Structure formats: structure tokens, C-alpha cells
The first five atom37 places (N, CA, C, CB, O) and aatype in JSON, in Angstrom:
{
  "aatype": [12, 19, 6, 13, 15, 11, 9, 6, 8, 0, 6, 15, 9, 0, 11, 9, 9, 1, 8, 8, 8, 6, 8, 10, 3, 7, 15, 7, 18, 14, 3, 7, 10, 3, 7, 1, 2, 9, 14, 10, 10, 15, 1, 9, 9, 0, 19, 0, 3, 15, 18, 3, 0, 9, 15, 12, 8, 1, 8, 18, 15, 7, 0, 16, 15, 8, 0, 1, 0, 10, 6, 9, 12, 1, 15, 6, 15, 7, 16, 11, 10, 3, 14, 6, 19, 10, 3, 19, 13, 6, 3, 19, 9, 2, 15, 7, 13, 2, 19, 8, 16],
  "atom_mask": [
    [1, 1, 1, 1, 1],
    [1, 1, 1, 1, 1],
    [1, 1, 1, 1, 1],
    [1, 1, 1, 1, 1],
    [1, 1, 1, 1, 1],
    [1, 1, 1, 1, 1],
    [1, 1, 1, 1, 1],
    [1, 1, 1, 1, 1],
    [1, 1, 1, 1, 1],
    [1, 1, 1, 1, 1],
    [1, 1, 1, 1, 1],
    [1, 1, 1, 1, 1],
    [1, 1, 1, 1, 1],
    [1, 1, 1, 1, 1],
    [1, 1, 1, 1, 1],
    [1, 1, 1, 1, 1],
    [1, 1, 1, 1, 1],
    [1, 1, 1, 1, 1],
    [1, 1, 1, 1, 1],
    [1, 1, 1, 1, 1],
    [1, 1, 1, 1, 1],
    [1, 1, 1, 1, 1],
    [1, 1, 1, 1, 1],
    [1, 1, 1, 1, 1],
    [1, 1, 1, 1, 1],
    [1, 1, 1, 0, 1],
    [1, 1, 1, 1, 1],
    [1, 1, 1, 0, 1],
    [1, 1, 1, 1, 1],
    [1, 1, 1, 1, 1],
    [1, 1, 1, 1, 1],
    [1, 1, 1, 0, 1],
    [1, 1, 1, 1, 1],
    [1, 1, 1, 1, 1],
    [1, 1, 1, 0, 1],
    [1, 1, 1, 1, 1],
    [1, 1, 1, 1, 1],
    [1, 1, 1, 1, 1],
    [1, 1, 1, 1, 1],
    [1, 1, 1, 1, 1],
    [1, 1, 1, 1, 1],
    [1, 1, 1, 1, 1],
    [1, 1, 1, 1, 1],
    [1, 1, 1, 1, 1],
    [1, 1, 1, 1, 1],
    [1, 1, 1, 1, 1],
    [1, 1, 1, 1, 1],
    [1, 1, 1, 1, 1],
    [1, 1, 1, 1, 1],
    [1, 1, 1, 1, 1],
    [1, 1, 1, 1, 1],
    [1, 1, 1, 1, 1],
    [1, 1, 1, 1, 1],
    [1, 1, 1, 1, 1],
    [1, 1, 1, 1, 1],
    [1, 1, 1, 1, 1],
    [1, 1, 1, 1, 1],
    [1, 1, 1, 1, 1],
    [1, 1, 1, 1, 1],
    [1, 1, 1, 1, 1],
    [1, 1, 1, 1, 1],
    [1, 1, 1, 0, 1],
    [1, 1, 1, 1, 1],
    [1, 1, 1, 1, 1],
    [1, 1, 1, 1, 1],
    [1, 1, 1, 1, 1],
    [1, 1, 1, 1, 1],
    [1, 1, 1, 1, 1],
    [1, 1, 1, 1, 1],
    [1, 1, 1, 1, 1],
    [1, 1, 1, 1, 1],
    [1, 1, 1, 1, 1],
    [1, 1, 1, 1, 1],
    [1, 1, 1, 1, 1],
    [1, 1, 1, 1, 1],
    [1, 1, 1, 1, 1],
    [1, 1, 1, 1, 1],
    [1, 1, 1, 0, 1],
    [1, 1, 1, 1, 1],
    [1, 1, 1, 1, 1],
    [1, 1, 1, 1, 1],
    [1, 1, 1, 1, 1],
    [1, 1, 1, 1, 1],
    [1, 1, 1, 1, 1],
    [1, 1, 1, 1, 1],
    [1, 1, 1, 1, 1],
    [1, 1, 1, 1, 1],
    [1, 1, 1, 1, 1],
    [1, 1, 1, 1, 1],
    [1, 1, 1, 1, 1],
    [1, 1, 1, 1, 1],
    [1, 1, 1, 1, 1],
    [1, 1, 1, 1, 1],
    [1, 1, 1, 1, 1],
    [1, 1, 1, 1, 1],
    [1, 1, 1, 0, 1],
    [1, 1, 1, 1, 1],
    [1, 1, 1, 1, 1],
    [1, 1, 1, 1, 1],
    [1, 1, 1, 1, 1],
    [1, 1, 1, 1, 1]
  ],
  "atom_positions": [
    [[346.95, 279.5, 69.84], [346.19, 278.65, 70.74], [347.15, 278.04, 71.77], [345.44, 277.54, 69.95], [348.25, 277.62, 71.42]],
    [[346.73, 278.0, 73.0], [347.55, 277.45, 74.08], [347.41, 275.93, 74.1], [347.14, 278.06, 75.45], [346.31, 275.39, 74.05]],
    [[348.55, 275.26, 74.18], [348.52, 273.81, 74.3], [348.34, 273.45, 75.77], [349.82, 273.16, 73.73], [349.12, 273.86, 76.62]],
    [[347.3, 272.69, 76.06], [346.98, 272.34, 77.44], [348.17, 271.67, 78.12], [345.76, 271.42, 77.49], [348.43, 271.91, 79.3]],
    [[348.89, 270.85, 77.39], [350.01, 270.11, 77.98], [351.14, 271.03, 78.43], [350.55, 269.11, 76.99], [351.98, 270.63, 79.23]],
    [[351.17, 272.26, 77.92], [352.22, 273.21, 78.3], [351.82, 274.11, 79.46], [352.59, 274.06, 77.1], [352.62, 274.91, 79.93]],
    [[350.6, 273.98, 79.93], [350.13, 274.77, 81.07], [350.66, 274.14, 82.35], [348.57, 274.86, 81.09], [350.56, 272.92, 82.54]],
    [[351.22, 274.97, 83.22], [351.73, 274.47, 84.48], [350.6, 273.82, 85.28], [352.4, 275.61, 85.3], [349.51, 274.39, 85.39]],
    [[350.84, 272.66, 85.83], [349.87, 271.91, 86.64], [348.67, 271.43, 85.82], [349.39, 272.76, 87.8], [347.58, 271.25, 86.37]],
    [[348.86, 271.23, 84.54], [347.74, 270.85, 83.65], [347.01, 269.59, 84.13], [348.26, 270.63, 82.24], [345.78, 269.55, 84.1]],
    [[347.75, 268.58, 84.56], [347.09, 267.34, 85.0], [346.23, 267.57, 86.24], [348.13, 266.27, 85.3], [345.12, 267.05, 86.33]],
    [[346.73, 268.35, 87.18], [345.96, 268.65, 88.39], [344.71, 269.45, 88.05], [346.82, 269.42, 89.4], [343.63, 269.19, 88.6]],
    [[344.85, 270.42, 87.17], [343.72, 271.24, 86.74], [342.67, 270.37, 86.05], [344.18, 272.38, 85.8], [341.47, 270.5, 86.31]],
    [[343.12, 269.49, 85.18], [342.19, 268.61, 84.46], [341.42, 267.72, 85.44], [342.95, 267.73, 83.45], [340.22, 267.49, 85.26]],
    [[342.1, 267.22, 86.47], [341.45, 266.37, 87.48], [340.39, 267.15, 88.25], [342.5, 265.8, 88.46], [339.3, 266.64, 88.5]],
    [[340.71, 268.39, 88.6], [339.76, 269.24, 89.33], [338.51, 269.48, 88.48], [340.42, 270.58, 89.72], [337.39, 269.36, 88.96]],
    [[338.72, 269.83, 87.23], [337.6, 270.09, 86.32], [336.78, 268.81, 86.11], [338.11, 270.63, 84.95], [335.55, 268.84, 86.15]],
    [[337.47, 267.71, 85.9], [336.79, 266.44, 85.64], [335.81, 266.06, 86.74], [337.81, 265.33, 85.47], [334.74, 265.53, 86.47]],
    [[336.17, 266.34, 87.99], [335.38, 265.84, 89.11], [334.42, 266.85, 89.73], [336.3, 265.37, 90.16], [333.89, 266.6, 90.81]],
    [[334.18, 267.98, 89.08], [333.3, 268.97, 89.72], [331.81, 268.6, 89.65], [333.51, 270.32, 89.09], [330.98, 269.3, 90.23]],
    [[331.47, 267.51, 88.96], [330.09, 267.02, 88.96], [329.93, 265.75, 89.8], [329.63, 266.75, 87.52], [328.9, 265.08, 89.74]],
    [[330.94, 265.43, 90.58], [330.83, 264.32, 91.53], [330.0, 264.8, 92.72], [332.25, 263.81, 91.99], [329.97, 265.99, 93.01]],
    [[329.34, 263.88, 93.41], [328.52, 264.22, 94.58], [329.07, 263.5, 95.81], [327.03, 263.84, 94.35], [329.63, 262.41, 95.7]],
    [[328.9, 264.11, 96.96], [329.42, 263.52, 98.19], [328.92, 262.1, 98.42], [329.05, 264.38, 99.38], [329.64, 261.27, 98.97]],
    [[327.69, 261.82, 98.0], [327.11, 260.49, 98.22], [327.5, 259.48, 97.14], [325.6, 260.59, 98.3], [327.03, 258.34, 97.16]],
    [[328.34, 259.89, 96.2], [328.8, 258.98, 95.15], [327.91, 258.91, 93.94], [0.0, 0.0, 0.0], [328.18, 258.13, 93.02]],
    [[326.83, 259.7, 93.91], [325.87, 259.61, 92.8], [326.23, 260.49, 91.61], [324.5, 260.0, 93.3], [325.5, 260.52, 90.62]],
    [[327.34, 261.19, 91.68], [327.72, 262.09, 90.59], [328.46, 261.38, 89.47], [0.0, 0.0, 0.0], [328.49, 260.15, 89.41]],
    [[329.05, 262.16, 88.61], [329.79, 261.63, 87.46], [331.03, 262.47, 87.23], [328.9, 261.59, 86.19], [331.06, 263.61, 87.71]],
    [[332.03, 262.0, 86.56], [332.05, 260.83, 85.68], [332.5, 259.54, 86.35], [332.94, 261.11, 84.53], [332.33, 258.46, 85.77]],
    [[333.07, 259.61, 87.55], [333.67, 258.42, 88.15], [332.98, 257.91, 89.4], [335.08, 258.7, 88.47], [333.43, 256.93, 90.0]],
    [[331.9, 258.55, 89.81], [331.18, 258.1, 91.0], [331.98, 258.22, 92.29], [0.0, 0.0, 0.0], [331.79, 257.44, 93.22]],
    [[332.88, 259.21, 92.34], [333.65, 259.44, 93.57], [332.72, 259.91, 94.68], [334.78, 260.47, 93.33], [331.66, 260.48, 94.41]],
    [[333.13, 259.67, 95.92], [332.32, 260.13, 97.05], [333.19, 260.82, 98.09], [331.56, 258.96, 97.68], [334.41, 260.64, 98.14]],
    [[332.53, 261.6, 98.93], [333.17, 262.25, 100.07], [334.49, 262.9, 99.78], [0.0, 0.0, 0.0], [334.65, 263.65, 98.82]],
    [[335.46, 262.59, 100.64], [336.79, 263.19, 100.55], [337.6, 262.64, 99.38], [337.55, 262.98, 101.84], [338.73, 263.09, 99.15]],
    [[337.07, 261.67, 98.65], [337.74, 261.2, 97.44], [337.6, 262.21, 96.3], [337.16, 259.84, 97.01], [338.32, 262.13, 95.31]],
    [[336.69, 263.14, 96.46], [336.51, 264.23, 95.49], [337.49, 265.33, 95.87], [335.01, 264.76, 95.45], [337.48, 265.77, 97.02]],
    [[338.34, 265.78, 94.95], [339.29, 266.83, 95.29], [338.58, 268.07, 95.86], [340.12, 267.22, 94.06], [337.5, 268.43, 95.4]],
    [[339.21, 268.7, 96.85], [338.62, 269.88, 97.49], [338.27, 270.96, 96.46], [339.58, 270.45, 98.53], [337.18, 271.53, 96.52]],
    [[339.17, 271.24, 95.55], [338.88, 272.29, 94.56], [337.7, 271.91, 93.67], [340.11, 272.56, 93.7], [336.97, 272.79, 93.21]],
    [[337.51, 270.63, 93.42], [336.33, 270.18, 92.67], [335.06, 270.43, 93.47], [336.44, 268.69, 92.31], [334.04, 270.83, 92.91]],
    [[335.13, 270.2, 94.79], [333.97, 270.45, 95.65], [333.65, 271.94, 95.72], [334.22, 269.9, 97.06], [332.48, 272.33, 95.79]],
    [[334.68, 272.77, 95.69], [334.47, 274.22, 95.69], [333.82, 274.66, 94.38], [335.81, 274.97, 95.89], [332.86, 275.43, 94.39]],
    [[334.34, 274.17, 93.27], [333.77, 274.51, 91.96], [332.33, 274.01, 91.87], [334.61, 273.91, 90.82], [331.48, 274.69, 91.29]],
    [[332.05, 272.85, 92.43], [330.68, 272.3, 92.4], [329.7, 273.25, 93.08], [330.64, 270.93, 93.08], [328.59, 273.45, 92.57]],
    [[330.08, 273.82, 94.21], [329.2, 274.75, 94.92], [328.99, 276.01, 94.08], [329.79, 275.12, 96.3], [327.85, 276.46, 93.91]],
    [[330.06, 276.58, 93.55], [329.94, 277.79, 92.74], [329.13, 277.52, 91.47], [331.34, 278.32, 92.36], [328.29, 278.34, 91.09]],
    [[329.38, 276.39, 90.83], [328.66, 276.03, 89.62], [327.17, 275.81, 89.91], [329.26, 274.77, 88.99], [326.32, 276.21, 89.11]],
    [[326.87, 275.19, 91.03], [325.46, 274.98, 91.41], [324.75, 276.31, 91.61], [325.37, 274.14, 92.69], [323.64, 276.51, 91.12]],
    [[325.4, 277.22, 92.33], [324.79, 278.53, 92.57], [324.53, 279.23, 91.24], [325.7, 279.4, 93.47], [323.45, 279.79, 91.02]],
    [[325.51, 279.21, 90.36], [325.36, 279.86, 89.06], [324.23, 279.22, 88.25], [326.68, 279.79, 88.27], [323.4, 279.93, 87.68]],
    [[324.2, 277.9, 88.22], [323.17, 277.2, 87.45], [321.77, 277.47, 87.99], [323.44, 275.7, 87.45], [320.81, 277.56, 87.22]],
    [[321.65, 277.59, 89.31], [320.33, 277.8, 89.92], [319.89, 279.26, 89.83], [320.36, 277.36, 91.37], [318.73, 279.54, 89.57]],
    [[320.82, 280.18, 90.05], [320.43, 281.59, 90.21], [320.39, 282.39, 88.91], [321.37, 282.25, 91.14], [319.71, 283.41, 88.85]],
    [[321.08, 281.95, 87.89], [321.14, 282.72, 86.64], [320.07, 282.25, 85.64], [322.53, 282.6, 86.02], [319.67, 281.09, 85.64]],
    [[319.64, 283.17, 84.82], [318.69, 282.83, 83.76], [319.37, 281.89, 82.76], [318.16, 284.12, 83.04], [320.5, 282.15, 82.33]],
    [[318.71, 280.85, 82.41], [319.19, 279.89, 81.4], [318.11, 279.75, 80.34], [319.53, 278.49, 82.05], [316.95, 280.1, 80.57]],
    [[318.48, 279.25, 79.18], [317.48, 279.09, 78.12], [316.4, 278.09, 78.52], [318.16, 278.64, 76.82], [315.3, 278.11, 77.96]],
    [[316.69, 277.22, 79.47], [315.73, 276.21, 79.91], [315.03, 276.55, 81.22], [316.43, 274.88, 80.05], [314.11, 275.84, 81.63]],
    [[315.45, 277.64, 81.9], [314.78, 278.03, 83.14], [315.08, 279.49, 83.46], [315.21, 277.13, 84.3], [316.1, 280.04, 83.04]],
    [[314.19, 280.09, 84.21], [314.37, 281.47, 84.62], [315.34, 281.58, 85.79], [0.0, 0.0, 0.0], [315.74, 280.58, 86.39]],
    [[315.72, 282.8, 86.09], [316.61, 283.05, 87.22], [315.87, 282.78, 88.53], [317.13, 284.51, 87.19], [314.65, 282.95, 88.62]],
    [[316.6, 282.35, 89.53], [316.07, 282.09, 90.86], [316.68, 283.1, 91.82], [316.36, 280.62, 91.31], [317.84, 283.48, 91.65]],
    [[315.93, 283.52, 92.81], [316.45, 284.5, 93.77], [317.63, 283.92, 94.55], [315.34, 284.94, 94.74], [317.8, 282.71, 94.66]],
    [[318.43, 284.82, 95.09], [319.57, 284.43, 95.92], [319.11, 283.54, 97.08], [320.3, 285.69, 96.46], [319.7, 282.48, 97.31]],
    [[318.08, 283.96, 97.79], [317.59, 283.2, 98.94], [317.12, 281.81, 98.53], [316.45, 283.96, 99.64], [317.41, 280.82, 99.2]],
    [[316.39, 281.73, 97.43], [315.88, 280.43, 96.97], [317.03, 279.54, 96.49], [314.85, 280.63, 95.83], [317.03, 278.33, 96.73]],
    [[318.0, 280.13, 95.81], [319.16, 279.35, 95.35], [319.87, 278.71, 96.54], [320.13, 280.25, 94.56], [320.21, 277.53, 96.5]],
    [[320.1, 279.49, 97.6], [320.76, 278.95, 98.79], [319.9, 277.89, 99.48], [321.08, 280.08, 99.78], [320.43, 276.91, 100.0]],
    [[318.6, 278.09, 99.47], [317.69, 277.09, 100.06], [317.81, 275.76, 99.31], [316.22, 277.6, 100.02], [317.89, 274.7, 99.93]],
    [[317.81, 275.83, 98.0], [317.94, 274.61, 97.18], [319.29, 273.95, 97.46], [317.81, 274.94, 95.67], [319.37, 272.73, 97.62]],
    [[320.34, 274.76, 97.52], [321.67, 274.21, 97.75], [321.78, 273.58, 99.14], [322.72, 275.3, 97.59], [322.41, 272.53, 99.3]],
    [[321.17, 274.2, 100.14], [321.19, 273.63, 101.49], [320.5, 272.26, 101.51], [320.5, 274.58, 102.49], [320.91, 271.37, 102.25]],
    [[319.46, 272.11, 100.68], [318.77, 270.82, 100.63], [319.66, 269.72, 100.03], [317.47, 270.94, 99.81], [319.39, 268.54, 100.21]],
    [[320.71, 270.12, 99.32], [321.64, 269.17, 98.71], [322.94, 269.04, 99.52], [321.97, 269.6, 97.29], [323.84, 268.29, 99.15]],
    [[323.01, 269.77, 100.63], [324.2, 269.75, 101.49], [324.33, 268.39, 102.16], [324.13, 270.87, 102.54], [323.39, 267.9, 102.79]],
    [[325.5, 267.8, 102.04], [325.75, 266.5, 102.65], [325.47, 265.33, 101.74], [0.0, 0.0, 0.0], [325.97, 264.23, 101.97]],
    [[324.68, 265.55, 100.69], [324.44, 264.49, 99.71], [325.16, 264.81, 98.41], [322.92, 264.31, 99.46], [325.99, 264.03, 97.93]],
    [[324.85, 265.97, 97.84], [325.53, 266.39, 96.61], [326.67, 267.35, 96.9], [324.54, 267.03, 95.65], [327.76, 267.22, 96.35]],
    [[326.42, 268.31, 97.77], [327.39, 269.38, 98.03], [328.05, 269.21, 99.39], [326.71, 270.74, 97.95], [327.44, 268.72, 100.34]],
    [[329.31, 269.62, 99.46], [330.08, 269.55, 100.7], [329.56, 270.62, 101.66], [331.61, 269.74, 100.44], [329.61, 271.81, 101.33]],
    [[329.05, 270.24, 102.84], [328.47, 271.22, 103.76], [329.47, 272.26, 104.26], [327.88, 270.51, 104.94], [329.1, 273.41, 104.46]],
    [[330.73, 271.87, 104.45], [331.73, 272.84, 104.9], [332.01, 273.87, 103.82], [333.03, 272.12, 105.28], [332.12, 275.07, 104.11]],
    [[332.12, 273.43, 102.59], [332.35, 274.35, 101.47], [331.13, 275.25, 101.29], [332.64, 273.57, 100.16], [331.28, 276.45, 101.05]],
    [[329.95, 274.69, 101.41], [328.73, 275.48, 101.27], [328.64, 276.54, 102.36], [327.49, 274.57, 101.31], [328.22, 277.67, 102.09]],
    [[329.01, 276.2, 103.58], [329.0, 277.19, 104.67], [329.92, 278.37, 104.36], [329.43, 276.53, 105.99], [329.54, 279.52, 104.55]],
    [[331.12, 278.08, 103.89], [332.07, 279.15, 103.55], [331.53, 279.97, 102.39], [333.46, 278.57, 103.19], [331.61, 281.2, 102.4]],
    [[330.97, 279.3, 101.38], [330.39, 280.01, 100.24], [329.29, 280.96, 100.7], [329.82, 279.01, 99.21], [329.25, 282.12, 100.28]],
    [[328.41, 280.48, 101.57], [327.33, 281.33, 102.09], [327.89, 282.53, 102.85], [326.4, 280.53, 103.0], [327.4, 283.64, 102.7]],
    [[328.91, 282.3, 103.66], [329.53, 283.42, 104.4], [330.07, 284.47, 103.43], [330.66, 282.9, 105.31], [329.86, 285.67, 103.63]],
    [[330.76, 284.01, 102.4], [331.35, 284.94, 101.42], [330.27, 285.68, 100.66], [332.27, 284.19, 100.44], [330.31, 286.91, 100.54]],
    [[329.31, 284.95, 100.15], [328.28, 285.57, 99.31], [327.36, 286.48, 100.12], [327.46, 284.5, 98.6], [326.86, 287.48, 99.61]],
    [[327.13, 286.14, 101.38], [326.27, 286.97, 102.23], [327.01, 288.16, 102.83], [325.69, 286.13, 103.35], [326.39, 289.04, 103.44]],
    [[328.33, 288.2, 102.66], [329.11, 289.33, 103.18], [329.09, 290.51, 102.22], [330.55, 288.89, 103.44], [329.7, 291.54, 102.48]],
    [[328.39, 290.36, 101.11], [328.29, 291.44, 100.14], [329.13, 291.23, 98.9], [0.0, 0.0, 0.0], [329.18, 292.1, 98.03]],
    [[329.8, 290.09, 98.81], [330.59, 289.77, 97.62], [329.65, 289.59, 96.44], [331.45, 288.5, 97.84], [328.7, 288.8, 96.52]],
    [[329.89, 290.3, 95.36], [329.02, 290.22, 94.19], [329.52, 289.14, 93.25], [328.96, 291.59, 93.46], [330.54, 289.31, 92.59]],
    [[328.83, 288.03, 93.2], [329.25, 286.9, 92.36], [328.95, 287.12, 90.89], [328.59, 285.64, 92.83], [329.43, 286.36, 90.04]],
    [[328.18, 288.12, 90.56], [327.76, 288.32, 89.17], [328.54, 289.41, 88.47], [326.3, 288.64, 89.12], [328.06, 289.98, 87.49]],
    [[329.74, 289.73, 88.96], [330.56, 290.74, 88.28], [331.7, 290.1, 87.56], [331.08, 291.77, 89.26], [332.5, 290.79, 86.93]]
  ]
}
């Protein structure tokens, strides 16, 4: 088993993971961070995690189409999700990048 403390940049990685459920408007958790106080990599993970949660089949909900997932995410742009990160994500995913491989 790998000891987390021996992983290079462990503290930075832990901070990024910790804050990926923060929202731009401060309504997220665990610390209620807002805007640019949320690490960029956390904001990137938040967008990817949102897409995955919305578009993939879960035991509590069915899969949502790509177009509908992006529509839902756009409605959260600027409040929950970083609009700049979301724009880049849309460009990448719409360029033919397969996120489900």
C-alpha cells in the first residue's frame, strides 16, 4: 500500500481533491470557498466530475445525453462552475475527445 505522505506533492494534491466540490458563488463544500479562492485544478476537476455525474448511468439516475449534460452545466456556469474552464471543457469534448474511454 502506498503511503500518501510519501507521494510527491501530496499536500497540494490533497488540497485540490478537497476543494473540487466548492462552487464559484461560495455555496459549495467543505470550506465555502468562492471564485479564484478555489484552486484552478479543483475547478477543472469540478467540471469533469459534474459531466461524469450528469451523463453517466448511476444507481440513482439514468444516463443523460451529451447535449443535455452540457445544457445543465451551462446553467451552472458562473455560479457553481467556472465559465472559462467549462468553455475549454466544451471545446475539448466537442472536438471528438472520448471522455468515456
